[in-house]
mmCIF file of C-alpha atoms in Angstrom:
data_model
loop_
_atom_site.group_PDB
_atom_site.id
_atom_site.type_symbol
_atom_site.label_atom_id
_atom_site.label_comp_id
_atom_site.label_asym_id
_atom_site.label_seq_id
_atom_site.Cartn_x
_atom_site.Cartn_y
_atom_site.Cartn_z
ATOM 1 C CA UNK A 278 -42.055 0.136 39.960
ATOM 2 C CA UNK A 279 -41.233 3.085 42.195
ATOM 3 C CA UNK A 280 -43.024 6.226 41.074
ATOM 4 C CA UNK A 281 -41.301 9.561 40.727
ATOM 5 C CA UNK A 282 -42.278 12.328 43.110
ATOM 6 C CA UNK A 283 -41.436 15.984 43.701
ATOM 7 C CA UNK A 284 -38.249 16.579 45.641
ATOM 8 C CA UNK A 285 -38.878 17.222 49.350
ATOM 9 C CA UNK A 286 -37.428 19.980 51.465
ATOM 10 C CA UNK A 287 -33.814 18.876 52.203
ATOM 11 C CA UNK A 288 -34.078 20.530 55.637
ATOM 12 C CA UNK A 289 -36.284 17.625 56.703
ATOM 13 C CA UNK A 290 -34.255 14.664 57.957
ATOM 14 C CA UNK A 291 -36.558 11.971 56.531
ATOM 15 C CA UNK A 292 -39.475 12.295 54.132
ATOM 16 C CA UNK A 293 -41.677 9.301 53.284
ATOM 17 C CA UNK A 294 -44.323 9.450 50.591
ATOM 18 C CA UNK A 295 -46.860 6.742 49.641
ATOM 19 C CA UNK A 296 -44.634 3.971 51.000
ATOM 20 C CA UNK A 297 -46.169 0.519 50.688
ATOM 21 C CA UNK A 298 -45.287 -3.161 50.911
ATOM 22 C CA UNK A 299 -47.348 -6.309 50.478
ATOM 23 C CA UNK A 300 -46.386 -9.911 51.258
ATOM 24 C CA UNK A 301 -48.704 -12.246 49.370
ATOM 25 C CA UNK A 302 -52.226 -11.286 50.392
ATOM 26 C CA UNK A 303 -51.094 -9.326 53.447
ATOM 27 C CA UNK A 304 -50.628 -5.574 53.142
ATOM 28 C CA UNK A 305 -47.853 -4.865 55.628
ATOM 29 C CA UNK A 306 -47.527 -1.119 54.950
ATOM 30 C CA UNK A 307 -50.349 0.704 53.208
ATOM 31 C CA UNK A 308 -49.015 3.794 51.436
ATOM 32 C CA UNK A 309 -47.892 5.786 54.480
ATOM 33 C CA UNK A 310 -46.603 9.365 54.576
ATOM 34 C CA UNK A 311 -44.283 10.735 57.263
ATOM 35 C CA UNK A 312 -42.076 13.788 57.661
ATOM 36 C CA UNK A 313 -39.368 13.663 60.317
ATOM 37 C CA UNK A 314 -37.921 17.110 61.107
ATOM 38 C CA UNK A 315 -34.157 17.501 61.327
ATOM 39 C CA UNK A 316 -32.992 17.717 64.930
ATOM 40 C CA UNK A 317 -35.955 15.779 66.299
ATOM 41 C CA UNK A 318 -36.161 12.736 68.553
ATOM 42 C CA UNK A 319 -38.927 10.785 66.842
ATOM 43 C CA UNK A 320 -40.811 7.835 68.334
ATOM 44 C CA UNK A 321 -42.499 5.197 66.179
ATOM 45 C CA UNK A 322 -45.011 3.088 68.073
ATOM 46 C CA UNK A 323 -47.596 0.458 67.262
ATOM 47 C CA UNK A 324 -48.807 -2.997 68.317
ATOM 48 C CA UNK A 325 -47.049 -6.193 67.282
ATOM 49 C CA UNK A 326 -47.426 -6.767 63.554
ATOM 50 C CA UNK A 327 -48.403 -3.147 62.889
ATOM 51 C CA UNK A 328 -45.731 -2.645 60.215
ATOM 52 C CA UNK A 329 -43.053 -0.797 62.221
ATOM 53 C CA UNK A 330 -40.089 -2.980 61.314
ATOM 54 C CA UNK A 331 -41.185 -3.301 57.680
ATOM 55 C CA UNK A 332 -41.464 0.482 57.421
ATOM 56 C CA UNK A 333 -38.084 1.050 59.040
ATOM 57 C CA UNK A 334 -36.476 -1.579 56.798
ATOM 58 C CA UNK A 335 -37.794 0.242 53.730
ATOM 59 C CA UNK A 336 -36.755 3.630 55.122
ATOM 60 C CA UNK A 337 -33.174 2.457 55.491
ATOM 61 C CA UNK A 338 -32.895 0.715 52.123
ATOM 62 C CA UNK A 339 -32.811 -2.790 53.594
ATOM 63 C CA UNK A 340 -36.125 -3.705 51.954
ATOM 64 C CA UNK A 341 -37.350 -2.435 48.604
ATOM 65 C CA UNK A 342 -40.947 -1.144 48.708
ATOM 66 C CA UNK A 343 -43.639 -2.026 46.193
ATOM 67 C CA UNK A 344 -44.321 1.681 45.786
ATOM 68 C CA UNK A 345 -43.393 5.006 47.335
ATOM 69 C CA UNK A 346 -40.250 6.975 48.021
ATOM 70 C CA UNK A 347 -37.949 7.874 50.915
ATOM 71 C CA UNK A 348 -35.498 10.778 51.144
ATOM 72 C CA UNK A 349 -32.704 11.308 53.674
ATOM 73 C CA UNK A 350 -31.886 15.016 53.853
ATOM 74 C CA UNK A 351 -32.977 15.311 50.220
ATOM 75 C CA UNK A 352 -31.189 12.193 48.952
ATOM 76 C CA UNK A 353 -33.500 9.599 47.416
ATOM 77 C CA UNK A 354 -32.933 6.194 49.011
ATOM 78 C CA UNK A 355 -33.116 4.308 45.693
ATOM 79 C CA UNK A 356 -31.927 6.892 43.193
ATOM 80 C CA UNK A 357 -28.930 8.013 45.281
ATOM 81 C CA UNK A 358 -28.425 5.129 47.761
ATOM 82 C CA UNK A 359 -24.734 5.840 48.372
ATOM 83 C CA UNK A 360 -25.426 9.428 49.426
ATOM 84 C CA UNK A 361 -28.524 8.531 51.471
ATOM 85 C CA UNK A 362 -26.890 5.665 53.350
ATOM 86 C CA UNK A 363 -23.656 7.572 53.986
ATOM 87 C CA UNK A 364 -25.480 9.892 56.400
ATOM 88 C CA UNK A 365 -27.522 7.130 58.025
ATOM 89 C CA UNK A 366 -26.889 4.883 61.020
ATOM 90 C CA UNK A 367 -29.125 1.841 61.452
ATOM 91 C CA UNK A 368 -29.902 -0.614 64.237
ATOM 92 C CA UNK A 369 -32.238 -3.378 63.073
ATOM 93 C CA UNK A 370 -33.978 -5.455 65.734
ATOM 94 C CA UNK A 371 -32.820 -9.058 65.446
ATOM 95 C CA UNK A 372 -30.259 -8.300 62.729
ATOM 96 C CA UNK A 373 -27.623 -10.972 62.171
ATOM 97 C CA UNK A 374 -24.150 -9.763 63.134
ATOM 98 C CA UNK A 375 -20.778 -11.462 62.642
ATOM 99 C CA UNK A 376 -20.747 -13.700 65.735
ATOM 100 C CA UNK A 377 -17.143 -14.871 65.394
ATOM 101 C CA UNK A 378 -15.799 -11.326 65.639
ATOM 102 C CA UNK A 379 -15.065 -9.732 68.977
ATOM 103 C CA UNK A 380 -17.043 -6.642 69.944
ATOM 104 C CA UNK A 381 -14.073 -4.386 69.178
ATOM 105 C CA UNK A 382 -13.537 -6.073 65.817
ATOM 106 C CA UNK A 383 -17.198 -5.714 64.868
ATOM 107 C CA UNK A 384 -17.282 -1.962 65.538
ATOM 108 C CA UNK A 385 -13.913 -1.511 63.794
ATOM 109 C CA UNK A 386 -15.134 -3.472 60.771
ATOM 110 C CA UNK A 387 -18.285 -1.334 60.617
ATOM 111 C CA UNK A 388 -16.210 1.840 60.537
ATOM 112 C CA UNK A 389 -13.874 0.537 57.847
ATOM 113 C CA UNK A 390 -16.846 -0.606 55.742
ATOM 114 C CA UNK A 391 -18.014 3.004 55.863
ATOM 115 C CA UNK A 392 -14.728 4.076 54.298
ATOM 116 C CA UNK A 393 -13.471 5.775 57.438
ATOM 117 C CA UNK A 394 -9.785 6.376 58.018
ATOM 118 C CA UNK A 395 -8.330 3.535 60.082
ATOM 119 C CA UNK A 396 -6.756 5.921 62.602
ATOM 120 C CA UNK A 397 -10.104 7.658 63.213
ATOM 121 C CA UNK A 398 -11.811 4.298 63.695
ATOM 122 C CA UNK A 399 -9.110 3.237 66.164
ATOM 123 C CA UNK A 400 -9.731 6.418 68.193
ATOM 124 C CA UNK A 401 -13.514 6.055 68.270
ATOM 125 C CA UNK A 402 -13.865 2.336 69.072
ATOM 126 C CA UNK A 403 -12.612 2.591 72.694
ATOM 127 C CA UNK A 404 -14.914 5.578 73.303
ATOM 128 C CA UNK A 405 -17.947 3.666 72.042
ATOM 129 C CA UNK A 406 -17.098 0.541 74.031
ATOM 130 C CA UNK A 407 -16.667 2.661 77.165
ATOM 131 C CA UNK A 408 -20.015 4.470 76.926
ATOM 132 C CA UNK A 409 -21.763 1.182 76.134
ATOM 133 C CA UNK A 410 -20.129 -0.409 79.202
ATOM 134 C CA UNK A 411 -18.527 -3.056 76.997
ATOM 135 C CA UNK A 412 -14.856 -2.421 77.762
ATOM 136 C CA UNK A 413 -14.456 -5.726 79.617
ATOM 137 C CA UNK A 414 -16.176 -7.568 76.771
ATOM 138 C CA UNK A 415 -14.201 -5.830 73.995
ATOM 139 C CA UNK A 416 -12.178 -8.962 73.173
ATOM 140 C CA UNK A 417 -15.030 -11.394 73.724
ATOM 141 C CA UNK A 418 -16.727 -12.896 70.669
ATOM 142 C CA UNK A 419 -20.161 -11.459 69.906
ATOM 143 C CA UNK A 420 -21.517 -15.031 69.842
ATOM 144 C CA UNK A 421 -20.983 -15.064 73.613
ATOM 145 C CA UNK A 422 -22.729 -11.744 74.243
ATOM 146 C CA UNK A 423 -26.076 -11.531 76.016
ATOM 147 C CA UNK A 424 -29.073 -10.075 74.178
ATOM 148 C CA UNK A 425 -28.517 -6.680 75.820
ATOM 149 C CA UNK A 426 -24.803 -6.656 75.005
ATOM 150 C CA UNK A 427 -25.550 -7.577 71.385
ATOM 151 C CA UNK A 428 -27.991 -4.677 71.184
ATOM 152 C CA UNK A 429 -25.387 -2.268 72.562
ATOM 153 C CA UNK A 430 -22.600 -3.400 70.230
ATOM 154 C CA UNK A 431 -25.006 -3.045 67.298
ATOM 155 C CA UNK A 432 -25.765 0.503 68.401
ATOM 156 C CA UNK A 433 -22.048 1.273 68.663
ATOM 157 C CA UNK A 434 -21.584 0.006 65.106
ATOM 158 C CA UNK A 435 -24.429 2.271 63.933
ATOM 159 C CA UNK A 436 -22.813 5.317 65.586
ATOM 160 C CA UNK A 437 -19.161 4.823 64.582
ATOM 161 C CA UNK A 438 -19.314 7.123 61.509
ATOM 162 C CA UNK A 439 -21.221 9.916 63.310
ATOM 163 C CA UNK A 440 -24.230 9.913 60.950
ATOM 164 C CA UNK A 441 -26.776 12.708 60.491
ATOM 165 C CA UNK A 442 -29.722 10.362 61.082
ATOM 166 C CA UNK A 443 -30.035 7.341 63.389
ATOM 167 C CA UNK A 444 -32.891 4.888 62.837
ATOM 168 C CA UNK A 445 -33.055 2.424 65.713
ATOM 169 C CA UNK A 446 -35.479 -0.486 65.987
ATOM 170 C CA UNK A 447 -36.125 -1.316 69.670
ATOM 171 C CA UNK A 448 -32.738 0.074 70.819
ATOM 172 C CA UNK A 449 -33.439 -0.321 74.555
ATOM 173 C CA UNK A 450 -34.925 -3.815 74.506
ATOM 174 C CA UNK A 451 -32.984 -6.138 76.864
ATOM 175 C CA UNK A 452 -30.592 -3.295 77.783
ATOM 176 C CA UNK A 453 -30.018 -2.787 81.523
ATOM 177 C CA UNK A 454 -31.379 0.426 83.120
ATOM 178 C CA UNK A 455 -27.970 2.009 83.741
ATOM 179 C CA UNK A 456 -26.840 1.512 80.144
ATOM 180 C CA UNK A 457 -30.252 2.586 78.880
ATOM 181 C CA UNK A 458 -30.039 5.877 80.775
ATOM 182 C CA UNK A 459 -26.501 6.486 79.512
ATOM 183 C CA UNK A 460 -27.511 5.795 75.900
ATOM 184 C CA UNK A 461 -30.512 8.135 76.178
ATOM 185 C CA UNK A 462 -28.207 10.890 77.425
ATOM 186 C CA UNK A 463 -25.860 10.353 74.473
ATOM 187 C CA UNK A 464 -28.752 10.401 71.994
ATOM 188 C CA UNK A 465 -30.248 13.522 73.580
ATOM 189 C CA UNK A 466 -26.911 15.315 73.238
ATOM 190 C CA UNK A 467 -26.684 14.123 69.625
ATOM 191 C CA UNK A 468 -30.151 15.545 68.886
ATOM 192 C CA UNK A 469 -29.262 18.813 70.652
ATOM 193 C CA UNK A 470 -26.283 19.136 68.293
ATOM 194 C CA UNK A 471 -28.564 18.816 65.240
ATOM 195 C CA UNK A 472 -28.721 15.056 64.705
ATOM 196 C CA UNK A 473 -31.990 13.205 64.184
ATOM 197 C CA UNK A 474 -33.046 10.003 65.948
ATOM 198 C CA UNK A 475 -36.001 7.752 65.165
ATOM 199 C CA UNK A 476 -36.719 4.870 67.527
ATOM 200 C CA UNK A 477 -39.374 2.196 67.679
ATOM 201 C CA UNK A 478 -40.381 0.895 71.085
ATOM 202 C CA UNK A 479 -43.192 -0.848 72.928
ATOM 203 C CA UNK A 480 -42.418 1.092 76.108
ATOM 204 C CA UNK A 481 -44.785 4.059 75.931
ATOM 205 C CA UNK A 482 -43.411 5.806 79.012
ATOM 206 C CA UNK A 483 -39.876 5.695 77.604
ATOM 207 C CA UNK A 484 -41.032 7.128 74.264
ATOM 208 C CA UNK A 485 -43.043 9.862 75.954
ATOM 209 C CA UNK A 486 -40.133 10.874 78.210
ATOM 210 C CA UNK A 487 -37.527 10.699 75.446
ATOM 211 C CA UNK A 488 -39.139 11.803 72.184
ATOM 212 C CA UNK A 489 -40.446 15.190 71.071
ATOM 213 C CA UNK A 490 -42.305 13.780 68.038
ATOM 214 C CA UNK A 491 -44.199 10.527 67.604
ATOM 215 C CA UNK A 492 -46.128 8.517 65.025
ATOM 216 C CA UNK A 493 -48.628 5.762 65.790
ATOM 217 C CA UNK A 494 -48.972 2.971 63.216
ATOM 218 C CA UNK A 495 -51.485 0.119 63.132
ATOM 219 C CA UNK A 496 -52.276 -2.391 60.385
ATOM 220 C CA UNK A 497 -49.824 -0.688 58.078
ATOM 221 C CA UNK A 498 -51.352 2.778 58.358
ATOM 222 C CA UNK A 499 -50.277 5.863 60.298
ATOM 223 C CA UNK A 500 -53.097 6.796 62.664
ATOM 224 C CA UNK A 501 -51.476 9.947 64.052
ATOM 225 C CA UNK A 502 -48.181 11.811 63.749
ATOM 226 C CA UNK A 503 -46.727 15.095 64.909
ATOM 227 C CA UNK A 504 -45.275 16.604 68.042
ATOM 228 C CA UNK A 505 -45.789 14.651 71.246
ATOM 229 C CA UNK A 506 -48.200 17.333 72.489
ATOM 230 C CA UNK A 507 -50.283 17.194 69.299
ATOM 231 C CA UNK A 508 -50.573 13.406 69.277
ATOM 232 C CA UNK A 509 -51.233 12.881 72.997
ATOM 233 C CA UNK A 510 -53.781 15.733 73.141
ATOM 234 C CA UNK A 511 -53.642 16.097 76.918
ATOM 235 C CA UNK A 512 -53.502 12.351 77.675
ATOM 236 C CA UNK A 513 -50.553 10.092 78.404
ATOM 237 C CA UNK A 514 -49.058 8.507 75.300
ATOM 238 C CA UNK A 515 -50.081 5.063 76.561
ATOM 239 C CA UNK A 516 -53.731 6.088 77.021
ATOM 240 C CA UNK A 517 -53.793 7.802 73.639
ATOM 241 C CA UNK A 518 -52.149 4.798 71.999
ATOM 242 C CA UNK A 519 -54.601 2.327 73.526
ATOM 243 C CA UNK A 520 -57.590 4.445 72.524
ATOM 244 C CA UNK A 521 -56.409 4.435 68.916
ATOM 245 C CA UNK A 522 -55.413 0.805 68.425
ATOM 246 C CA UNK A 523 -57.249 -1.315 71.010
ATOM 247 C CA UNK A 524 -59.936 -3.852 70.150
ATOM 248 C CA UNK A 525 -62.658 -3.523 72.787
ATOM 249 C CA UNK A 526 -63.633 -7.186 72.411
ATOM 250 C CA UNK A 527 -60.080 -8.502 72.794
ATOM 251 C CA UNK A 528 -60.454 -9.171 76.513
ATOM 252 C CA UNK A 529 -63.907 -10.768 76.356
ATOM 253 C CA UNK A 530 -64.576 -14.487 76.550
ATOM 254 C CA UNK A 531 -62.510 -15.397 79.632
ATOM 255 C CA UNK A 532 -65.362 -15.822 82.102
ATOM 256 C CA UNK A 533 -63.656 -19.008 83.301
ATOM 257 C CA UNK A 534 -60.475 -17.174 84.292
ATOM 258 C CA UNK A 535 -60.975 -16.657 88.027
ATOM 259 C CA UNK A 536 -60.099 -18.271 91.339
#
């Protein structure tokens, strides 16, 4: 049963309070709290199995939490899901797409599902395919796309309705460097115009160079969150991250590993 909670400040893009999820005996997310300012580029980092994807799935309404609440610009994700999801664009890592559609059809379908006018969708699809460097693959079935191409077409589908908030799980994984740089430029311009982006990534340097805010999660709990300067505290993000989540004994026991 989701508990009621006081309404958050609608000027914040995303507000998470006491969000938790358990699978059997495993606590995947342990009652976390996060506030993502509007107009921020927010990084979400943690080791494998830390609870990043579970948290992002609950944030976006794809997974119902055991307890806690999420608001998107003041709209409660479960009490007003239509309003909350209307202003949200989502890229889920490993999400199943419609493989028998072409790339152009998939992005078009995503726009029409959002209730967009067909003429507006028809104008935006070529622009998205161009910036994602997918023009030549526009009429190719998604089943024949590479992992990087599939990631890019999923991002295009998340952007088609020009949402207020983008939540992207590993958006640059398997994407070539040229496309990655182009996408970062687009997202930076989107943030500069007032949009909000949250990304998860294992690439600390990319997060540090791209994001102005960051949260570190491990074992379902947020260890640190805030501006990049506050969290890194004079260190690189990678060094700060390792100091918070590393197990000092993890590398012991390989005395035999030598030439």
